[in-house]
Structure formats: C-alpha cells, structure tokens
Short mmCIF file of C-alpha atoms in Angstrom, two decimals:
data_model
loop_
_atom_site.label_atom_id
_atom_site.label_comp_id
_atom_site.label_asym_id
_atom_site.label_seq_id
_atom_site.Cartn_x
_atom_site.Cartn_y
_atom_site.Cartn_z
CA UNK A 26 76.79 97.96 62.93
CA UNK A 27 77.19 96.07 66.16
CA UNK A 28 74.09 94.96 68.03
CA UNK A 29 73.95 96.80 71.38
CA UNK A 30 71.84 94.00 72.82
CA UNK A 31 74.81 91.67 72.31
CA UNK A 32 77.14 93.92 74.31
CA UNK A 33 77.00 91.83 77.54
CA UNK A 34 77.95 88.72 75.56
CA UNK A 35 80.81 90.53 73.82
CA UNK A 36 82.13 91.93 77.11
CA UNK A 37 82.00 88.47 78.65
CA UNK A 38 83.86 87.03 75.68
CA UNK A 39 86.52 89.75 76.04
CA UNK A 40 86.70 89.03 79.80
CA UNK A 41 85.77 92.60 80.71
CA UNK A 42 83.74 91.60 83.73
CA UNK A 43 83.85 94.95 85.53
CA UNK A 44 82.77 96.89 82.44
CA UNK A 45 80.02 94.32 81.89
CA UNK A 46 78.74 95.01 85.40
CA UNK A 47 78.92 98.81 85.42
CA UNK A 48 78.61 100.14 81.87
CA UNK A 49 74.88 100.77 82.05
CA UNK A 50 75.02 102.60 85.41
CA UNK A 51 77.96 104.68 84.25
CA UNK A 52 76.20 105.42 80.94
CA UNK A 53 73.37 107.11 82.87
CA UNK A 54 75.90 109.27 84.72
CA UNK A 55 77.71 110.06 81.48
CA UNK A 56 74.45 111.16 79.86
CA UNK A 57 73.39 113.27 82.84
CA UNK A 58 76.78 115.02 83.03
CA UNK A 59 77.18 115.21 79.24
CA UNK A 60 80.48 113.37 79.08
CA UNK A 61 82.23 113.09 75.74
CA UNK A 62 82.64 109.45 74.56
CA UNK A 63 86.35 109.49 75.41
CA UNK A 64 85.60 110.40 79.04
CA UNK A 65 83.06 107.59 79.33
CA UNK A 66 85.46 105.06 77.80
CA UNK A 67 88.32 106.20 80.05
CA UNK A 68 86.17 105.80 83.18
CA UNK A 69 85.17 102.27 82.15
CA UNK A 70 88.78 101.30 81.45
CA UNK A 71 89.95 102.76 84.77
CA UNK A 72 87.32 100.73 86.64
CA UNK A 73 88.32 97.55 84.81
CA UNK A 74 92.02 98.07 85.51
CA UNK A 75 91.43 98.85 89.19
CA UNK A 76 89.33 95.72 89.61
CA UNK A 77 91.95 93.57 87.92
CA UNK A 78 94.68 95.03 90.12
CA UNK A 79 92.66 94.29 93.27
CA UNK A 80 92.12 90.70 92.17
CA UNK A 81 95.80 90.31 91.30
CA UNK A 82 96.87 91.51 94.74
CA UNK A 83 94.35 89.19 96.39
CA UNK A 84 95.83 86.30 94.42
CA UNK A 85 99.38 87.31 95.33
CA UNK A 86 98.48 87.48 99.03
CA UNK A 87 96.78 84.09 98.92
CA UNK A 88 99.65 82.32 97.16
CA UNK A 89 102.37 83.98 99.28
CA UNK A 90 101.76 81.84 102.37
CA UNK A 91 102.82 84.77 104.57
CA UNK A 92 102.03 84.30 108.29
CA UNK A 93 98.78 86.13 109.18
CA UNK A 94 99.19 89.34 111.14
CA UNK A 95 102.98 89.60 110.88
CA UNK A 96 102.95 93.01 109.22
CA UNK A 97 105.12 96.06 109.73
CA UNK A 98 102.38 97.85 111.65
CA UNK A 99 102.42 95.20 114.39
CA UNK A 100 106.20 95.00 114.87
CA UNK A 101 107.83 96.50 117.97
CA UNK A 102 111.15 98.02 116.95
CA UNK A 103 111.82 99.34 120.45
CA UNK A 104 112.80 95.84 121.57
CA UNK A 105 115.25 95.27 118.72
CA UNK A 106 118.75 96.53 117.96
CA UNK A 107 120.56 96.42 114.64
CA UNK A 108 117.48 97.03 112.48
CA UNK A 109 115.30 100.14 112.26
CA UNK A 110 111.88 100.95 110.88
CA UNK A 111 113.54 103.30 108.39
CA UNK A 112 115.70 100.48 107.01
CA UNK A 113 112.75 98.14 106.55
CA UNK A 114 110.62 100.87 104.99
CA UNK A 115 113.44 101.63 102.55
CA UNK A 116 113.55 97.98 101.45
CA UNK A 117 109.80 97.99 100.87
CA UNK A 118 109.44 101.39 99.24
CA UNK A 119 112.50 101.07 97.01
CA UNK A 120 112.41 97.46 95.75
CA UNK A 121 115.14 97.96 93.13
CA UNK A 122 117.18 95.37 95.04
CA UNK A 123 114.48 92.82 94.26
CA UNK A 124 114.42 93.77 90.60
CA UNK A 125 118.18 93.10 90.51
CA UNK A 126 117.89 89.72 92.22
CA UNK A 127 119.69 90.80 95.39
CA UNK A 128 119.25 88.93 98.68
CA UNK A 129 118.41 89.90 102.26
CA UNK A 130 119.89 87.91 105.14
CA UNK A 131 118.52 88.35 108.67
CA UNK A 132 120.63 86.90 111.48
CA UNK A 133 119.89 86.78 115.18
CA UNK A 134 118.94 84.64 118.15
CA UNK A 135 115.70 82.71 118.22
CA UNK A 136 112.58 84.61 119.25
CA UNK A 137 113.64 88.20 118.55
CA UNK A 138 111.36 88.74 115.54
CA UNK A 139 113.30 87.76 112.42
CA UNK A 140 110.31 85.89 111.00
CA UNK A 141 108.06 88.87 111.68
CA UNK A 142 110.51 91.22 109.96
CA UNK A 143 110.84 88.99 106.90
CA UNK A 144 107.05 88.64 106.71
CA UNK A 145 106.60 92.40 107.02
CA UNK A 146 108.86 92.94 104.04
CA UNK A 147 106.99 90.22 102.18
CA UNK A 148 103.64 91.91 102.77
CA UNK A 149 105.04 95.25 101.64
CA UNK A 150 106.48 93.77 98.45
CA UNK A 151 103.20 92.03 97.61
CA UNK A 152 101.40 95.37 97.93
CA UNK A 153 103.94 96.73 95.46
CA UNK A 154 102.86 94.06 92.98
CA UNK A 155 105.76 91.65 93.55
CA UNK A 156 105.14 87.92 93.82
CA UNK A 157 106.41 86.48 97.10
CA UNK A 158 106.53 82.95 98.53
CA UNK A 159 107.07 82.33 102.26
CA UNK A 160 108.13 78.93 103.55
CA UNK A 161 110.04 77.47 106.44
CA UNK A 162 113.44 76.40 105.14
CA UNK A 163 112.79 72.89 106.39
CA UNK A 164 109.51 72.58 104.49
CA UNK A 165 111.00 73.97 101.29
CA UNK A 166 113.96 71.58 101.47
CA UNK A 167 111.63 68.61 102.09
CA UNK A 168 109.52 69.53 99.07
CA UNK A 169 112.58 69.88 96.84
CA UNK A 170 114.04 66.65 98.17
CA UNK A 171 110.80 64.86 97.27
CA UNK A 172 110.92 66.41 93.80
CA UNK A 173 114.48 65.21 93.37
CA UNK A 174 113.52 61.68 94.34
CA UNK A 175 110.82 61.85 91.66
CA UNK A 176 113.39 63.14 89.14
CA UNK A 177 111.64 66.50 89.03
CA UNK A 178 113.98 68.86 90.88
CA UNK A 179 114.81 70.98 87.84
CA UNK A 180 111.11 71.44 87.10
CA UNK A 181 110.36 72.30 90.75
CA UNK A 182 113.08 74.97 90.76
CA UNK A 183 111.74 76.48 87.54
CA UNK A 184 108.22 76.61 89.03
CA UNK A 185 109.59 78.65 91.93
CA UNK A 186 110.92 81.18 89.42
CA UNK A 187 107.44 82.66 89.13
CA UNK A 188 108.03 84.11 92.59
CA UNK A 189 110.35 87.08 92.43
CA UNK A 190 111.07 86.68 96.15
CA UNK A 191 111.44 83.48 98.17
CA UNK A 192 111.45 83.82 101.96
CA UNK A 193 113.19 80.90 103.66
CA UNK A 194 112.54 81.06 107.37
CA UNK A 195 114.76 79.47 110.04
CA UNK A 196 117.51 78.14 107.81
CA UNK A 197 119.39 76.92 110.87
CA UNK A 198 116.85 74.18 111.47
CA UNK A 199 117.50 72.35 108.21
CA UNK A 200 118.86 68.88 109.03
CA UNK A 201 122.39 68.17 107.95
CA UNK A 202 121.95 65.23 105.60
CA UNK A 203 123.55 64.76 102.21
CA UNK A 204 120.13 64.83 100.53
CA UNK A 205 118.89 68.03 102.19
CA UNK A 206 122.26 69.75 101.83
CA UNK A 207 122.24 68.98 98.13
CA UNK A 208 118.81 70.45 97.32
CA UNK A 209 119.39 73.51 99.50
CA UNK A 210 122.58 74.27 97.59
CA UNK A 211 120.77 73.62 94.28
CA UNK A 212 118.11 76.17 95.26
CA UNK A 213 120.68 78.80 96.26
CA UNK A 214 122.68 78.21 93.07
CA UNK A 215 119.56 78.29 90.89
CA UNK A 216 118.36 81.61 92.34
CA UNK A 217 121.79 83.25 92.14
CA UNK A 218 121.47 86.56 90.25
CA UNK A 219 118.03 85.44 89.03
CA UNK A 220 115.68 85.81 91.98
CA UNK A 221 115.73 87.25 95.47
CA UNK A 222 116.11 85.14 98.60
CA UNK A 223 115.17 86.51 102.01
CA UNK A 224 116.67 84.19 104.62
CA UNK A 225 116.36 84.20 108.39
CA UNK A 226 118.83 82.23 110.47
CA UNK A 227 119.85 81.91 114.10
CA UNK A 228 123.27 80.69 113.01
CA UNK A 229 126.01 83.04 111.79
CA UNK A 230 128.04 82.16 108.72
CA UNK A 231 130.84 80.78 110.87
CA UNK A 232 128.44 78.05 112.03
CA UNK A 233 127.13 77.09 108.60
CA UNK A 234 129.36 74.04 108.45
CA UNK A 235 126.62 72.54 110.61
CA UNK A 236 124.18 73.07 107.73
CA UNK A 237 126.21 71.73 104.84
CA UNK A 238 127.89 68.36 104.70
CA UNK A 239 130.87 69.69 102.76
CA UNK A 240 132.95 72.77 103.67
CA UNK A 241 133.50 73.54 99.98
CA UNK A 242 129.73 73.57 99.48
CA UNK A 243 129.36 75.82 102.52
CA UNK A 244 131.77 78.38 101.07
CA UNK A 245 130.13 78.18 97.64
CA UNK A 246 126.63 78.70 99.10
CA UNK A 247 127.69 81.66 101.25
CA UNK A 248 129.59 83.19 98.33
CA UNK A 249 126.47 83.14 96.14
CA UNK A 250 124.23 84.50 98.87
CA UNK A 251 126.40 87.44 99.93
CA UNK A 252 127.61 88.51 96.47
CA UNK A 253 124.57 90.77 96.09
CA UNK A 254 123.06 91.00 99.55
CA UNK A 255 122.00 93.17 102.44
CA UNK A 256 122.91 91.60 105.78
CA UNK A 257 121.18 92.58 109.00
CA UNK A 258 122.23 91.38 112.43
CA UNK A 259 119.29 91.56 114.82
CA UNK A 260 119.88 91.78 118.56
CA UNK A 261 117.43 91.80 121.42
CA UNK A 262 115.71 89.73 124.05
CA UNK A 263 113.44 86.90 122.98
CA UNK A 264 109.86 88.17 122.90
CA UNK A 265 108.66 84.64 123.67
CA UNK A 266 110.80 84.62 126.81
CA UNK A 267 109.51 88.05 127.79
CA UNK A 268 105.91 86.96 127.26
CA UNK A 269 106.49 83.85 129.35
CA UNK A 270 108.02 85.88 132.20
CA UNK A 271 105.12 88.32 132.03
CA UNK A 272 102.61 85.49 132.35
CA UNK A 273 104.53 84.02 135.27
CA UNK A 274 104.63 87.41 137.02
CA UNK A 275 100.91 87.92 136.48
CA UNK A 276 100.14 84.49 137.91
CA UNK A 277 101.99 85.19 141.16
#
C-alpha cells in the first residue's frame, strides 16, 4: 500500500504541481460534501489541466513577439475600407484555414493599420491554442541570411516549423539584394502547404519585382503564396497622418 505521507513527493515526480498544491484543501471539501472518489479525482484533474492550459497560453503569448496592445478590441474599423470586423472575427473563430496551411495577405498603404490587423489575428489565434510568431520581414530575412552564412539555413527553417503561423510585417521594406531575395524565397517555398504565412505589404503584386532580384523568382514566390490564400486590400487614410494633423490643429 502506498505511503500517503509520500504523496507530495510522488506528485512532484509526476509533475502534477497543481494537484500537489490543492489536493489537501480539496480533500476537506470532498469530505464535507461527501463526494465519491471519482468526483474528487475529476476535480483534481480539471484543476491540473486548467493550470497547464493557462501556462501554455502564457508561454505562447511570450514567444509570439506580438506588438503589445495591438488587439482586435483596440482597432478602429470605421477608418478602414476593404476589411470588416466580421471578416477578421471569422478568421479568428474558424481557424481551419490555419490548420490547412493557408495564407493571409494584407495589402494597403503605409499607416492604415495592416500591422494592427495582423497582430489582432495573431492574438486571437494564440488564444485558440495556436503557436504564432510575429516579426518584421526585414528582421526575419536578416536572421535567415545570417543562418545561411553559417550553413544553418535548413535548420533555421525547420525551427520555425514549430510555429503554425508566421506573421511577416512590412514585406515591402526588405532590401533587394541577391542574399535577402534568396532566403525570403526559401522561407516562402519551405512554408508552402506546410505552415501559414500572414504577410503585410504596402506594395501590390505588380510591384514585387522590386523585392526579388529575378522575375522568375517573383512569379514563383507569388504563385506559392496565393495558391491557398485569402487576400485583403485595405484602404483608408493613414492614422499616423491623422494623428499628426490633430496634434498640429491642437497646437494652433
């Protein structure tokens, strides 16, 4: 027969930290309310699972790198055309497109909220238990370029596979060099039909020759991105410009 006094040690060994913390308190409640053993065990397991889920979501939020505060609740859809709250909610609440490795491409002028929209979707997907990584496109390309120089590009791409969704912000600002063009295409090709890319860009497809050094590579990259993709064209006035004008008006 197991030694009850050794229970804390056994729970620690089994990594049941929440049960180890609460089993005695819950046992008193179970005794007072005359729970059957199955009820007591179910309550302990539910507490353990809930605690693990909370910790998992905290870890997902921390590793995501999503910009603080750029959630759906703080986005002003009244200033934007081409995208609605209902569309964004549908992407968050029905993430089957992510499960199938489909992409989301957000196009529009600088300053109208594409980054905020992409981040909002990222936050919603994390809450749904999906691993997300946010990065400026420039930073991601620089990291992959460094990995390639160290002969570790393949390994770096595989490490990114742990994230179901990669958000590449401001793709239009990637410098057009042979090295950066190469790793960007490698990333797009690697993720094709394997993992979701959410991309924001202030340049339409017709201008992507400015991103890639080779027109054939441009066509190949676009082909992979749009094969399974939702494309949203955002229109509106730059919120940064509006904020600047408001400050100027207030100062007069």
